[in-house]
Structure formats: C-alpha cells, structure tokens
Amino acid sequence: MPVLLVIAHGSRDPRHAATVHALVRRVRSLRPGLRVETGFLDFNTPSVPEVLESLAAEGVRDVVALPLLLTRAFHAKADIPAVLADAPAPLRIRQAAVLGPSPLLLSALERRLYEAGLTPADKSSTGVVLASAGSTDPEAIAVIADIAREWWRTGWCAVRPAFASAALPRTEDAVRELRALGCRRIAVAPYVLAPGFLPDRIARGAAGADVLAEVLGAAPEVAGLLLRRYDEARAFTRPEPLAMLAAGVTSVR
C-alpha cells in the first residue's frame, strides 16, 4: 500500500501547522492501516524533500503525494510537481488531485455554519459569502464562482464568492452586496483549510456579517475527502495520460 504524503503549504502562524496535524490525525483514525506522513512547502518542518528522503532511506517505494489545496492553482500546477520531480530515484510517486471541488467540501462548509449557530431552517433567509484565499490563476477563480452557484442551488437565499487576495470582490464587499439584496442574515463561510494571514483577513472582512464560520480544518468530511483522493490516485497504477489529466492525477516517475 503506498504511503500517503499530505503536502501542506506551511505558515509562520502556528495555528496552521496545528490544524494540518489535527486533520492528518483524523485521516489516520479513519484508516488505521495506512501510513500517513506530512510535509510542508515552506515555513514549517519537515519539508517535503526531507520526508521523501526519509521514506526512500527506509526502503519505501510507492508514495501518493496529496496537495492539501482546494483549487488547482500555482502550487498544484508548478511548485509541488517540481519538488516531487527532485525526489530520490527509487521512489514511485503519484500526485493526487487537489481536494476541490467536491460535494464533501460543501457539506463541511455547512457543518461549520451550523456549528456557528445557523440551522437548516435558516437557509432560505441567509445570504452566504464563500470566502476564498484568492489566486492569480483564472481557473482557480472560476472554480470558486462555480462552487458559489452550485451551493446557492441547495437553498440559500444567495451565495457570493469573495477573495482575501489577488482577486475581487473582498469579503466586506460581498457582505454589503448581500445586505443590499435583502437577505435577512449574512454568514461568511471561509473556504480555507487552516488559520493564517489570509483567513484572518477574511475574518476582519466579516465584521459586518451576522455569522462567521470557522475554517474547514479537521472536519470529518475533509478527512474523508483526503482518503477519497488517495484512493483515486492509487487506482491509476498504469495510467494513460488522458485519463490522468481528466482525473487531475500526475505520475511523477
């Protein structure tokens, strides 16, 4: 069974690594026989190269590298493939698809909103800001807009995308738009995995909202989704290039 290597971005904010480790612990609890390791691209240790070197030294040969990312932007398309390409030669590495979009993430978002005080009965009168970190990648921005439209169809008064950086509108602008639209209450749902600088910016932008949910973090739906992406990557033992592209799976070597 391949080792699952969860690749997180990393942050100077200690809450980030603590949340990543909590999520990984939940993944391990869901599948006790699976070895799960964590590596960071920046700021935190161990780094991804350190984990790969250690695995190779132990004699591990098969690894599924799973980007702890919600959209396919620069890190998934460039940074992570570059790091994996420099892995020790004995390792056979498959890069799994990013987590989003997925119905499981919508379920996790709703879980966080209900934990913050909303109920299913509030949906039709509540406008939601789907607050993402943001990206310069047009594909990633388009995905967030698509998720907002899909989520709105499940019964919310309205759902508007917002971004903490690199794109507009900001969270506070989306809150004002929903107020003007006439939604009875406004909720902000951070579409981010762990606390840090940009999630804090989202929280500040939510000052005019009625409800601010927590980050997705170690929600059970997120942990289950990690395992689903791992299983999907494992299924491509001898993948054809077009099938891999469609699934978002990359064979590094």
mmCIF file of C-alpha atoms in Angstrom:
data_model
loop_
_atom_site.group_PDB
_atom_site.id
_atom_site.type_symbol
_atom_site.label_atom_id
_atom_site.label_comp_id
_atom_site.label_asym_id
_atom_site.label_seq_id
_atom_site.Cartn_x
_atom_site.Cartn_y
_atom_site.Cartn_z
ATOM 1 C CA MET A 1 0.000 0.000 0.000
ATOM 2 C CA PRO A 2 1.518 3.379 -0.987
ATOM 3 C CA VAL A 3 2.371 5.840 1.749
ATOM 4 C CA LEU A 4 0.110 8.890 1.758
ATOM 5 C CA LEU A 5 2.155 12.098 1.869
ATOM 6 C CA VAL A 6 -0.009 15.101 2.684
ATOM 7 C CA ILE A 7 1.632 18.253 1.317
ATOM 8 C CA ALA A 8 0.646 21.450 3.107
ATOM 9 C CA HIS A 9 1.667 24.973 2.223
ATOM 10 C CA GLY A 10 3.019 25.969 5.622
ATOM 11 C CA SER A 11 2.765 29.246 7.512
ATOM 12 C CA ARG A 12 4.509 31.355 10.126
ATOM 13 C CA ASP A 13 1.231 31.171 12.054
ATOM 14 C CA PRO A 14 1.492 28.189 14.436
ATOM 15 C CA ARG A 15 -2.259 27.573 14.131
ATOM 16 C CA HIS A 16 -1.713 26.474 10.530
ATOM 17 C CA ALA A 17 0.564 23.516 11.279
ATOM 18 C CA ALA A 18 -1.509 22.553 14.327
ATOM 19 C CA THR A 19 -4.639 22.357 12.158
ATOM 20 C CA VAL A 20 -2.860 20.347 9.452
ATOM 21 C CA HIS A 21 -1.635 17.858 12.054
ATOM 22 C CA ALA A 22 -5.141 17.573 13.534
ATOM 23 C CA LEU A 23 -6.524 16.792 10.085
ATOM 24 C CA VAL A 24 -3.854 14.157 9.467
ATOM 25 C CA ARG A 25 -4.617 12.535 12.825
ATOM 26 C CA ARG A 26 -8.257 12.254 11.804
ATOM 27 C CA VAL A 27 -7.251 10.671 8.479
ATOM 28 C CA ARG A 28 -5.148 8.102 10.345
ATOM 29 C CA SER A 29 -8.050 7.320 12.651
ATOM 30 C CA LEU A 30 -10.309 6.642 9.659
ATOM 31 C CA ARG A 31 -7.837 4.197 8.092
ATOM 32 C CA PRO A 32 -5.511 2.798 10.763
ATOM 33 C CA GLY A 33 -3.573 0.559 8.366
ATOM 34 C CA LEU A 34 -2.488 3.431 6.148
ATOM 35 C CA ARG A 35 0.800 5.215 6.779
ATOM 36 C CA VAL A 36 0.248 8.971 6.525
ATOM 37 C CA GLU A 37 3.098 11.489 6.562
ATOM 38 C CA THR A 38 3.043 15.285 6.425
ATOM 39 C CA GLY A 39 5.418 17.605 4.581
ATOM 40 C CA PHE A 40 5.385 21.376 4.169
ATOM 41 C CA LEU A 41 6.368 23.517 1.204
ATOM 42 C CA ASP A 42 7.532 26.435 3.336
ATOM 43 C CA PHE A 43 7.917 27.800 6.873
ATOM 44 C CA ASN A 44 7.269 24.527 8.759
ATOM 45 C CA THR A 45 9.090 21.252 9.191
ATOM 46 C CA PRO A 46 9.530 18.638 7.994
ATOM 47 C CA SER A 47 9.838 19.889 4.432
ATOM 48 C CA VAL A 48 8.578 17.755 1.564
ATOM 49 C CA PRO A 49 12.143 16.880 0.397
ATOM 50 C CA GLU A 50 13.057 15.832 3.957
ATOM 51 C CA VAL A 51 10.091 13.472 4.153
ATOM 52 C CA LEU A 52 10.834 11.981 0.734
ATOM 53 C CA GLU A 53 14.499 11.417 1.610
ATOM 54 C CA SER A 54 13.487 9.724 4.855
ATOM 55 C CA LEU A 55 10.967 7.459 3.118
ATOM 56 C CA ALA A 56 13.495 6.444 0.477
ATOM 57 C CA ALA A 57 16.095 5.683 3.160
ATOM 58 C CA GLU A 58 13.587 3.383 4.867
ATOM 59 C CA GLY A 59 13.062 1.448 1.663
ATOM 60 C CA VAL A 60 9.616 2.830 0.819
ATOM 61 C CA ARG A 61 8.974 2.688 -2.920
ATOM 62 C CA ASP A 62 5.390 3.847 -3.524
ATOM 63 C CA VAL A 63 4.029 7.235 -2.462
ATOM 64 C CA VAL A 64 0.819 9.115 -3.189
ATOM 65 C CA ALA A 65 1.513 12.830 -2.761
ATOM 66 C CA LEU A 66 -1.684 14.698 -1.939
ATOM 67 C CA PRO A 67 -1.738 18.506 -2.177
ATOM 68 C CA LEU A 68 -3.647 19.971 0.748
ATOM 69 C CA LEU A 69 -5.183 22.529 -1.592
ATOM 70 C CA LEU A 70 -8.737 23.426 -2.517
ATOM 71 C CA THR A 71 -8.099 24.546 -6.106
ATOM 72 C CA ARG A 72 -5.665 23.749 -8.902
ATOM 73 C CA ALA A 73 -3.587 26.913 -8.875
ATOM 74 C CA PHE A 74 0.168 27.619 -8.993
ATOM 75 C CA HIS A 75 1.195 25.377 -6.098
ATOM 76 C CA ALA A 76 -0.580 22.338 -7.548
ATOM 77 C CA LYS A 77 0.490 23.008 -11.133
ATOM 78 C CA ALA A 78 4.108 24.087 -10.607
ATOM 79 C CA ASP A 79 5.542 24.090 -7.078
ATOM 80 C CA ILE A 80 4.531 20.615 -5.988
ATOM 81 C CA PRO A 81 5.391 18.820 -9.268
ATOM 82 C CA ALA A 82 8.820 20.496 -9.200
ATOM 83 C CA VAL A 83 9.517 19.330 -5.644
ATOM 84 C CA LEU A 84 8.340 15.803 -6.386
ATOM 85 C CA ALA A 85 10.416 15.620 -9.562
ATOM 86 C CA ASP A 86 13.550 16.011 -7.405
ATOM 87 C CA ALA A 87 12.626 13.107 -5.138
ATOM 88 C CA PRO A 88 15.079 10.227 -4.673
ATOM 89 C CA ALA A 89 15.093 7.960 -7.735
ATOM 90 C CA PRO A 90 13.807 4.762 -6.030
ATOM 91 C CA LEU A 91 10.501 6.422 -5.140
ATOM 92 C CA ARG A 92 7.490 5.970 -7.418
ATOM 93 C CA ILE A 93 5.279 8.978 -6.770
ATOM 94 C CA ARG A 94 1.780 9.776 -7.920
ATOM 95 C CA GLN A 95 0.442 13.277 -7.308
ATOM 96 C CA ALA A 96 -3.216 13.083 -6.327
ATOM 97 C CA ALA A 97 -5.790 15.629 -7.373
ATOM 98 C CA VAL A 98 -6.450 18.679 -5.206
ATOM 99 C CA LEU A 99 -9.383 18.448 -2.821
ATOM 100 C CA GLY A 100 -11.846 20.733 -4.556
ATOM 101 C CA PRO A 101 -14.370 20.983 -5.878
ATOM 102 C CA SER A 102 -16.320 18.272 -4.082
ATOM 103 C CA PRO A 103 -19.771 17.839 -2.522
ATOM 104 C CA LEU A 104 -17.939 16.778 0.641
ATOM 105 C CA LEU A 105 -16.471 20.271 0.924
ATOM 106 C CA LEU A 106 -19.932 21.809 0.627
ATOM 107 C CA SER A 107 -21.045 19.511 3.432
ATOM 108 C CA ALA A 108 -18.062 20.633 5.524
ATOM 109 C CA LEU A 109 -18.882 24.300 4.856
ATOM 110 C CA GLU A 110 -22.451 23.762 6.025
ATOM 111 C CA ARG A 111 -21.207 21.875 9.079
ATOM 112 C CA ARG A 112 -19.118 24.902 10.060
ATOM 113 C CA LEU A 113 -22.034 27.297 9.513
ATOM 114 C CA TYR A 114 -24.338 25.181 11.678
ATOM 115 C CA GLU A 115 -21.652 24.952 14.353
ATOM 116 C CA ALA A 116 -21.538 28.772 14.265
ATOM 117 C CA GLY A 117 -25.244 28.993 15.086
ATOM 118 C CA LEU A 118 -27.265 28.616 11.884
ATOM 119 C CA THR A 119 -29.798 25.832 11.342
ATOM 120 C CA PRO A 120 -31.086 24.240 8.123
ATOM 121 C CA ALA A 121 -34.278 26.265 8.605
ATOM 122 C CA ASP A 122 -32.225 29.466 8.186
ATOM 123 C CA LYS A 123 -31.023 28.643 4.671
ATOM 124 C CA SER A 124 -33.724 30.389 2.646
ATOM 125 C CA SER A 125 -33.290 33.673 4.519
ATOM 126 C CA THR A 126 -29.477 33.652 4.800
ATOM 127 C CA GLY A 127 -27.009 35.015 2.300
ATOM 128 C CA VAL A 128 -23.592 33.361 2.368
ATOM 129 C CA VAL A 129 -20.198 34.737 1.427
ATOM 130 C CA LEU A 130 -17.967 31.943 0.156
ATOM 131 C CA ALA A 131 -14.663 33.497 1.192
ATOM 132 C CA SER A 132 -11.585 32.048 -0.507
ATOM 133 C CA ALA A 133 -7.920 32.933 -0.083
ATOM 134 C CA GLY A 134 -7.759 34.085 -3.713
ATOM 135 C CA SER A 135 -5.442 33.375 -6.623
ATOM 136 C CA THR A 136 -3.996 34.938 -9.748
ATOM 137 C CA ASP A 137 -4.947 31.769 -11.631
ATOM 138 C CA PRO A 138 -8.163 32.349 -13.651
ATOM 139 C CA GLU A 139 -9.042 28.646 -13.443
ATOM 140 C CA ALA A 140 -8.997 28.754 -9.638
ATOM 141 C CA ILE A 141 -11.134 31.905 -9.539
ATOM 142 C CA ALA A 142 -13.662 30.390 -11.937
ATOM 143 C CA VAL A 143 -13.920 27.271 -9.771
ATOM 144 C CA ILE A 144 -14.829 29.357 -6.708
ATOM 145 C CA ALA A 145 -17.559 31.133 -8.673
ATOM 146 C CA ASP A 146 -18.912 27.775 -9.876
ATOM 147 C CA ILE A 147 -18.978 26.429 -6.316
ATOM 148 C CA ALA A 148 -20.899 29.501 -5.144
ATOM 149 C CA ARG A 149 -23.533 28.970 -7.865
ATOM 150 C CA GLU A 150 -23.828 25.269 -7.044
ATOM 151 C CA TRP A 151 -24.154 25.951 -3.337
ATOM 152 C CA TRP A 152 -26.850 28.593 -3.901
ATOM 153 C CA ARG A 153 -28.962 25.948 -5.675
ATOM 154 C CA THR A 154 -29.149 23.948 -2.422
ATOM 155 C CA GLY A 155 -31.495 26.533 -0.898
ATOM 156 C CA TRP A 156 -29.554 29.529 0.436
ATOM 157 C CA CYS A 157 -31.005 33.000 -0.116
ATOM 158 C CA ALA A 158 -27.867 33.875 -2.111
ATOM 159 C CA VAL A 159 -24.206 32.851 -2.236
ATOM 160 C CA ARG A 160 -21.475 35.211 -3.349
ATOM 161 C CA PRO A 161 -17.776 34.403 -3.839
ATOM 162 C CA ALA A 162 -15.147 36.639 -2.246
ATOM 163 C CA PHE A 163 -11.359 36.635 -2.088
ATOM 164 C CA ALA A 164 -8.827 37.657 0.535
ATOM 165 C CA SER A 165 -6.139 38.437 -2.060
ATOM 166 C CA ALA A 166 -5.350 38.636 -5.782
ATOM 167 C CA ALA A 167 -8.981 38.935 -6.924
ATOM 168 C CA LEU A 168 -12.189 40.818 -6.178
ATOM 169 C CA PRO A 169 -14.617 41.195 -4.503
ATOM 170 C CA ARG A 170 -13.316 41.245 -0.938
ATOM 171 C CA THR A 171 -15.330 39.671 1.862
ATOM 172 C CA GLU A 172 -16.626 43.005 3.155
ATOM 173 C CA ASP A 173 -17.842 43.965 -0.344
ATOM 174 C CA ALA A 174 -19.756 40.704 -0.705
ATOM 175 C CA VAL A 175 -21.317 41.210 2.741
ATOM 176 C CA ARG A 176 -22.551 44.653 1.674
ATOM 177 C CA GLU A 177 -23.929 43.240 -1.589
ATOM 178 C CA LEU A 178 -25.941 40.611 0.242
ATOM 179 C CA ARG A 179 -27.287 43.237 2.658
ATOM 180 C CA ALA A 180 -28.434 45.311 -0.290
ATOM 181 C CA LEU A 181 -30.027 42.235 -1.824
ATOM 182 C CA GLY A 182 -32.280 41.965 1.237
ATOM 183 C CA CYS A 183 -31.106 38.702 2.822
ATOM 184 C CA ARG A 184 -32.331 38.592 6.424
ATOM 185 C CA ARG A 185 -28.956 37.470 7.780
ATOM 186 C CA ILE A 186 -25.448 37.246 6.342
ATOM 187 C CA ALA A 187 -22.985 34.439 7.017
ATOM 188 C CA VAL A 188 -19.339 34.199 5.980
ATOM 189 C CA ALA A 189 -18.010 30.721 5.234
ATOM 190 C CA PRO A 190 -14.199 30.650 4.893
ATOM 191 C CA TYR A 191 -13.275 28.285 2.074
ATOM 192 C CA VAL A 192 -9.848 27.702 3.567
ATOM 193 C CA LEU A 193 -8.322 24.727 5.326
ATOM 194 C CA ALA A 194 -6.303 26.265 8.141
ATOM 195 C CA PRO A 195 -5.881 29.549 10.023
ATOM 196 C CA GLY A 196 -3.303 32.091 8.960
ATOM 197 C CA PHE A 197 -2.794 35.555 7.474
ATOM 198 C CA LEU A 198 -5.430 35.367 4.726
ATOM 199 C CA PRO A 199 -8.097 33.666 6.874
ATOM 200 C CA ASP A 200 -7.567 36.450 9.417
ATOM 201 C CA ARG A 201 -8.201 38.964 6.624
ATOM 202 C CA ILE A 202 -11.428 37.125 5.799
ATOM 203 C CA ALA A 203 -12.450 37.346 9.462
ATOM 204 C CA ARG A 204 -11.856 41.110 9.503
ATOM 205 C CA GLY A 205 -13.934 41.465 6.353
ATOM 206 C CA ALA A 206 -16.759 39.581 8.036
ATOM 207 C CA ALA A 207 -17.203 42.275 10.697
ATOM 208 C CA GLY A 208 -20.495 43.367 9.126
ATOM 209 C CA ALA A 209 -21.905 39.837 8.893
ATOM 210 C CA ASP A 210 -24.132 38.093 11.418
ATOM 211 C CA VAL A 211 -22.278 34.764 11.417
ATOM 212 C CA LEU A 212 -18.636 33.843 10.815
ATOM 213 C CA ALA A 213 -17.858 30.139 10.475
ATOM 214 C CA GLU A 214 -14.562 28.506 11.381
ATOM 215 C CA VAL A 215 -12.104 27.301 8.746
ATOM 216 C CA LEU A 216 -12.667 23.807 7.345
ATOM 217 C CA GLY A 217 -9.782 22.358 9.351
ATOM 218 C CA ALA A 218 -10.137 18.781 10.534
ATOM 219 C CA ALA A 219 -13.810 18.428 9.619
ATOM 220 C CA PRO A 220 -14.668 14.745 9.087
ATOM 221 C CA GLU A 221 -15.780 15.465 5.526
ATOM 222 C CA VAL A 222 -12.344 16.885 4.718
ATOM 223 C CA ALA A 223 -10.590 13.856 6.201
ATOM 224 C CA GLY A 224 -12.829 11.548 4.202
ATOM 225 C CA LEU A 225 -12.087 13.526 1.053
ATOM 226 C CA LEU A 226 -8.339 13.100 1.554
ATOM 227 C CA LEU A 227 -8.826 9.355 1.586
ATOM 228 C CA ARG A 228 -11.031 9.529 -1.494
ATOM 229 C CA ARG A 229 -8.332 11.428 -3.416
ATOM 230 C CA TYR A 230 -5.741 8.917 -2.208
ATOM 231 C CA ASP A 231 -7.848 6.008 -3.451
ATOM 232 C CA GLU A 232 -8.418 7.714 -6.802
ATOM 233 C CA ALA A 233 -4.675 8.192 -7.259
ATOM 234 C CA ARG A 234 -3.977 4.578 -6.298
ATOM 235 C CA ALA A 235 -6.411 3.416 -8.981
ATOM 236 C CA PHE A 236 -4.079 4.774 -11.675
ATOM 237 C CA THR A 237 -1.444 2.065 -11.303
ATOM 238 C CA ARG A 238 -0.591 2.195 -15.016
ATOM 239 C CA PRO A 239 -2.457 5.343 -16.018
ATOM 240 C CA GLU A 240 -2.954 6.534 -19.556
ATOM 241 C CA PRO A 241 -2.026 10.235 -19.905
ATOM 242 C CA LEU A 242 -5.505 11.397 -20.970
ATOM 243 C CA ALA A 243 -7.193 9.527 -18.124
ATOM 244 C CA MET A 244 -4.719 11.004 -15.650
ATOM 245 C CA LEU A 245 -5.334 14.503 -16.968
ATOM 246 C CA ALA A 246 -9.089 14.122 -16.637
ATOM 247 C CA ALA A 247 -8.743 12.951 -13.042
ATOM 248 C CA GLY A 248 -6.144 15.541 -12.089
ATOM 249 C CA VAL A 249 -3.621 12.800 -11.257
ATOM 250 C CA THR A 250 0.020 13.235 -12.186
ATOM 251 C CA SER A 251 2.583 10.447 -12.435
ATOM 252 C CA VAL A 252 5.876 11.973 -11.343
ATOM 253 C CA ARG A 253 8.006 8.966 -12.132
#
